Amino acid sequence: MLLGTIADYLVALGMPSSARTYLIITTILVLSLIWIETSHWAHRRIMMMEFAGAALLLIKVFAVSTTMLTLALLPFPQLRTVIASSLAIMGLLTLYRELRRRLRAGDRSPSSYIGGVLLVVQFLCMVLLTVSGIAIILELLLVPARILDSETRFIDAIKNWVELLATLSVLLTIYYLGFYVVRRLLKSGSFSWIDPPNWRTLLPHLKYTLMPRWGVPPWAESDLADTVRMAYIEHIVGSKAARDVAKAARIKPVQNPQRGFTFAVIGDPGEGDESQIAPPIVSEDSRLAQQGPANPAYPTFTILSSDIVYPAGELMDYERTLYRPYASQSETPPLIYGLAGNHDWYNDLKGLMLNFGYAAAHVDSRDPQLQQWAKALKTGPWARYGYPWGQLRWNEVRSLRERYGLTRLGGDLNEPQTQQRLPFFELSFDPVPFVLLAVDTGCIGNVDEIQLEWLESCLLAAFNQQKIIAVVLSEPLYVNGAFADHPGMRQLYELLRRYETHVVIGGDTHAYQHYESRYITLRGTQHIAHHFVNGGGGAYLSKPVDLHWHTPSGMTPLESRFVYRDDDQEIVDQVMLREVFPTAQQLRAKFNGKIEVENQVWGLRRWLVGQEPNILNLGYTNALNHDRAPLLQSLLTFNVDETLNGWRLRITPWFTTGPENKLEPQEPIDILAPDRANERVVSRDLVPSPASILAI
């Protein structure tokens, strides 16, 4: 009855009424979607992004509609019922979980609930299109002759396609229900990538990491994030010149740095569950803390780096993962800055620019330069290109800032020198000889041309001014016992190496690792660089680097095949892995397979908990419940003060190890400002490449 009604209605409208036609249309739309999403031409200018965004929205709506019409017009009512039932079960379960989680957490922002509903739609659309695509591919591979021969055989082929689709839908529904039951039995509320609704991030992940091409394999690594970032820079700054970019990127977060100051760097914090650490990031009187001597226990500002908000950096999740954990009751709220990770890129940095760029977009100043930056920030993709309805997003961000006392997130409205305007930035503390550079490496570890030129100009200036140089990256250069030998990371490392960077910090890997790298500088002296993996701020713990080591972890020299080597294999770093947290032993103690004593313990729950050691040994740490004590999380604080030997940077790791999850300071690492008296000032052309250092 319904089939006939739909077919008659389509005929009355002069539209095709056969499933075959809509199947072909769906295939064309999906291919068009992939082409536009991954094309550089659609992301080189803000105007092109606007047109592409509108086109993509229409394509997605039509693709879902034609897929549903394809199914509705097929003469297989039982199969249609199975598919519809599977989608309904998954949709209702996802809607229940999203609303329950947001209500229990106390979310009040409109985007949280609207986003929760949209998440259900996105998830179901992803399932429908993905499963349909898999079924189509399988059918094309298995029975191409049926489609090419006759209409009758096409109907047979399409029936097989629908049967495959129904089978895949049912299997996914069974898995989803089983996953939910297991989570309830384990009383786990922790974030997990094996949770089906989180799979929707796979598509934006592929967008920023792979691009289609003609050849074998039919894909290549994508640097699309570089293209998008350069478009953002040109839109906000209005220029590609390093000098103009440097002005927009420079931030002065401390009023009187010569009195000493302290700040914290928290990596990968943004899951918003019980395992997210929220340390005291501001003292009782932050105004005095900013003006007075440094206190290592109370940072005066904080940098959140690498994957600030999971799973996709969307505005709807900022209340849960940022505002609530770091809420402040202080009269002078803390300064917090953000450096994006790959998951923040999955929303095209829109969430980051809205929240951390709010102060710069609403600055109260008559300065023409500040007004130009503010106007550009108000008309970016994150603000719906300046259309009136884009103001709704700014209003929501303002409400969140006021409700949770984070009115200085991304800078102070009344202090333009403290405001963040770009996805990367320089923290300047003149006249103190210390500089921190935050570098956005996107999703694959690349740095675009504009940002690279800016970075080198900052490094050159800091080198000539004999400053302690610290660099925060989205991803680490040394991780899991080896050099991250990706072309983009290698280029970045050689630049930092050339200008004798002292500290390099990266997240993405959810753990703490400290590497000490020694090499010969262009001056013929030995230089020590400290590399930190700093991703233990709240996300699920990664597979420990020493999981399958036969010796206890500790001071471990890396073999030459695992460290940086120049192209001629002549220059080799000497690298020592100094510390790892948590170690495999600590994780095994946490996930020991033992269940707490309760009045009633289900046998199934006891069995599930007993599988934890096996899951850990396989390295699938994301399948474990990380919400229970000890959290084994970590962060770094940086204390800069003047000593009898000159200016000193003291880096202190903080770990949570006990049942109370209290942050405890570890042994600090001290670095003194360089003293290169009587040395000439160098220019960029005079700094040799790593390959020429051997000749010095």
PDB file of C-alpha atoms in Angstrom, residues 356-452:
ATOM      1  CA  PHE A 356      38.938  30.708  22.172  1.00  0.00           C
ATOM      2  CA  GLY A 357      38.440  33.492  19.628  1.00  0.00           C
ATOM      3  CA  TYR A 358      35.448  35.051  21.390  1.00  0.00           C
ATOM      4  CA  ALA A 359      37.406  37.739  23.261  1.00  0.00           C
ATOM      5  CA  ALA A 360      39.275  38.880  20.140  1.00  0.00           C
ATOM      6  CA  ALA A 361      36.031  38.939  18.141  1.00  0.00           C
ATOM      7  CA  HIS A 362      34.313  41.140  20.749  1.00  0.00           C
ATOM      8  CA  VAL A 363      37.237  43.308  21.842  1.00  0.00           C
ATOM      9  CA  ASP A 364      36.303  46.745  23.176  1.00  0.00           C
ATOM     10  CA  SER A 365      38.778  48.980  21.380  1.00  0.00           C
ATOM     11  CA  ARG A 366      38.920  51.677  18.714  1.00  0.00           C
ATOM     12  CA  ASP A 367      42.240  50.442  17.398  1.00  0.00           C
ATOM     13  CA  PRO A 368      41.767  49.904  13.603  1.00  0.00           C
ATOM     14  CA  GLN A 369      43.910  46.756  13.628  1.00  0.00           C
ATOM     15  CA  LEU A 370      41.960  45.180  16.478  1.00  0.00           C
ATOM     16  CA  GLN A 371      38.680  46.081  14.804  1.00  0.00           C
ATOM     17  CA  GLN A 372      39.834  44.494  11.546  1.00  0.00           C
ATOM     18  CA  TRP A 373      40.725  41.233  13.301  1.00  0.00           C
ATOM     19  CA  ALA A 374      37.443  41.295  15.218  1.00  0.00           C
ATOM     20  CA  LYS A 375      35.400  41.815  12.048  1.00  0.00           C
ATOM     21  CA  ALA A 376      37.169  38.917  10.340  1.00  0.00           C
ATOM     22  CA  LEU A 377      36.572  36.626  13.313  1.00  0.00           C
ATOM     23  CA  LYS A 378      32.877  37.492  13.277  1.00  0.00           C
ATOM     24  CA  THR A 379      32.518  36.527   9.603  1.00  0.00           C
ATOM     25  CA  GLY A 380      34.372  33.209   9.546  1.00  0.00           C
ATOM     26  CA  PRO A 381      32.841  29.770   8.890  1.00  0.00           C
ATOM     27  CA  TRP A 382      32.601  29.186  12.658  1.00  0.00           C
ATOM     28  CA  ALA A 383      30.219  32.196  12.859  1.00  0.00           C
ATOM     29  CA  ARG A 384      28.185  31.129   9.805  1.00  0.00           C
ATOM     30  CA  TYR A 385      30.008  33.677   7.627  1.00  0.00           C
ATOM     31  CA  GLY A 386      28.556  36.670   9.477  1.00  0.00           C
ATOM     32  CA  TYR A 387      24.906  35.953   8.677  1.00  0.00           C
ATOM     33  CA  PRO A 388      22.436  37.143  11.366  1.00  0.00           C
ATOM     34  CA  TRP A 389      21.828  33.599  12.608  1.00  0.00           C
ATOM     35  CA  GLY A 390      25.556  33.283  13.238  1.00  0.00           C
ATOM     36  CA  GLN A 391      25.080  35.649  16.184  1.00  0.00           C
ATOM     37  CA  LEU A 392      23.195  32.854  17.944  1.00  0.00           C
ATOM     38  CA  ARG A 393      26.474  30.958  18.290  1.00  0.00           C
ATOM     39  CA  TRP A 394      28.270  33.944  19.798  1.00  0.00           C
ATOM     40  CA  ASN A 395      25.364  34.463  22.215  1.00  0.00           C
ATOM     41  CA  GLU A 396      25.618  30.863  23.352  1.00  0.00           C
ATOM     42  CA  VAL A 397      29.384  31.108  23.887  1.00  0.00           C
ATOM     43  CA  ARG A 398      28.893  34.305  25.903  1.00  0.00           C
ATOM     44  CA  SER A 399      26.289  32.558  28.054  1.00  0.00           C
ATOM     45  CA  LEU A 400      28.659  29.627  28.724  1.00  0.00           C
ATOM     46  CA  ARG A 401      31.536  31.950  29.627  1.00  0.00           C
ATOM     47  CA  GLU A 402      29.394  33.852  32.122  1.00  0.00           C
ATOM     48  CA  ARG A 403      27.652  30.801  33.595  1.00  0.00           C
ATOM     49  CA  TYR A 404      30.891  28.953  34.377  1.00  0.00           C
ATOM     50  CA  GLY A 405      33.046  31.957  35.210  1.00  0.00           C
ATOM     51  CA  LEU A 406      35.421  31.470  32.269  1.00  0.00           C
ATOM     52  CA  THR A 407      35.113  35.005  30.923  1.00  0.00           C
ATOM     53  CA  ARG A 408      38.831  35.058  30.112  1.00  0.00           C
ATOM     54  CA  LEU A 409      38.862  31.927  27.973  1.00  0.00           C
ATOM     55  CA  GLY A 410      41.071  32.816  25.021  1.00  0.00           C
ATOM     56  CA  GLY A 411      41.885  36.199  26.559  1.00  0.00           C
ATOM     57  CA  ASP A 412      40.425  39.138  28.452  1.00  0.00           C
ATOM     58  CA  LEU A 413      37.856  41.293  26.660  1.00  0.00           C
ATOM     59  CA  ASN A 414      39.459  44.441  28.069  1.00  0.00           C
ATOM     60  CA  GLU A 415      43.088  43.412  27.525  1.00  0.00           C
ATOM     61  CA  PRO A 416      43.736  42.916  23.780  1.00  0.00           C
ATOM     62  CA  GLN A 417      47.328  41.844  24.392  1.00  0.00           C
ATOM     63  CA  THR A 418      46.037  38.680  26.103  1.00  0.00           C
ATOM     64  CA  GLN A 419      43.698  37.564  23.287  1.00  0.00           C
ATOM     65  CA  GLN A 420      44.052  34.514  21.042  1.00  0.00           C
ATOM     66  CA  ARG A 421      43.115  35.089  17.403  1.00  0.00           C
ATOM     67  CA  LEU A 422      44.635  32.176  15.481  1.00  0.00           C
ATOM     68  CA  PRO A 423      44.873  28.381  15.862  1.00  0.00           C
ATOM     69  CA  PHE A 424      48.591  28.884  16.675  1.00  0.00           C
ATOM     70  CA  PHE A 425      50.237  31.598  18.766  1.00  0.00           C
ATOM     71  CA  GLU A 426      53.322  33.034  20.445  1.00  0.00           C
ATOM     72  CA  LEU A 427      53.348  33.712  24.187  1.00  0.00           C
ATOM     73  CA  SER A 428      55.731  36.608  24.762  1.00  0.00           C
ATOM     74  CA  PHE A 429      57.146  37.530  28.178  1.00  0.00           C
ATOM     75  CA  ASP A 430      59.550  40.365  27.384  1.00  0.00           C
ATOM     76  CA  PRO A 431      61.874  41.371  29.002  1.00  0.00           C
ATOM     77  CA  VAL A 432      62.141  37.848  30.456  1.00  0.00           C
ATOM     78  CA  PRO A 433      64.299  35.632  28.168  1.00  0.00           C
ATOM     79  CA  PHE A 434      61.622  33.022  27.583  1.00  0.00           C
ATOM     80  CA  VAL A 435      59.203  32.416  24.719  1.00  0.00           C
ATOM     81  CA  LEU A 436      56.580  29.737  24.068  1.00  0.00           C
ATOM     82  CA  LEU A 437      55.397  28.935  20.550  1.00  0.00           C
ATOM     83  CA  ALA A 438      52.238  26.884  20.022  1.00  0.00           C
ATOM     84  CA  VAL A 439      52.231  25.205  16.588  1.00  0.00           C
ATOM     85  CA  ASP A 440      49.182  23.620  14.990  1.00  0.00           C
ATOM     86  CA  THR A 441      50.224  20.467  13.097  1.00  0.00           C
ATOM     87  CA  GLY A 442      46.731  19.500  11.920  1.00  0.00           C
ATOM     88  CA  CYS A 443      45.791  15.853  11.511  1.00  0.00           C
ATOM     89  CA  ILE A 444      48.917  14.312   9.969  1.00  0.00           C
ATOM     90  CA  GLY A 445      51.760  16.372  11.457  1.00  0.00           C
ATOM     91  CA  ASN A 446      52.106  18.978   8.717  1.00  0.00           C
ATOM     92  CA  VAL A 447      52.718  22.727   9.009  1.00  0.00           C
ATOM     93  CA  ASP A 448      51.539  25.057   6.248  1.00  0.00           C
ATOM     94  CA  GLU A 449      53.819  27.544   4.484  1.00  0.00           C
ATOM     95  CA  ILE A 450      52.504  30.633   6.287  1.00  0.00           C
ATOM     96  CA  GLN A 451      52.775  29.101   9.742  1.00  0.00           C
ATOM     97  CA  LEU A 452      56.226  27.674   8.953  1.00  0.00           C
TER      98      LEU A 452
END
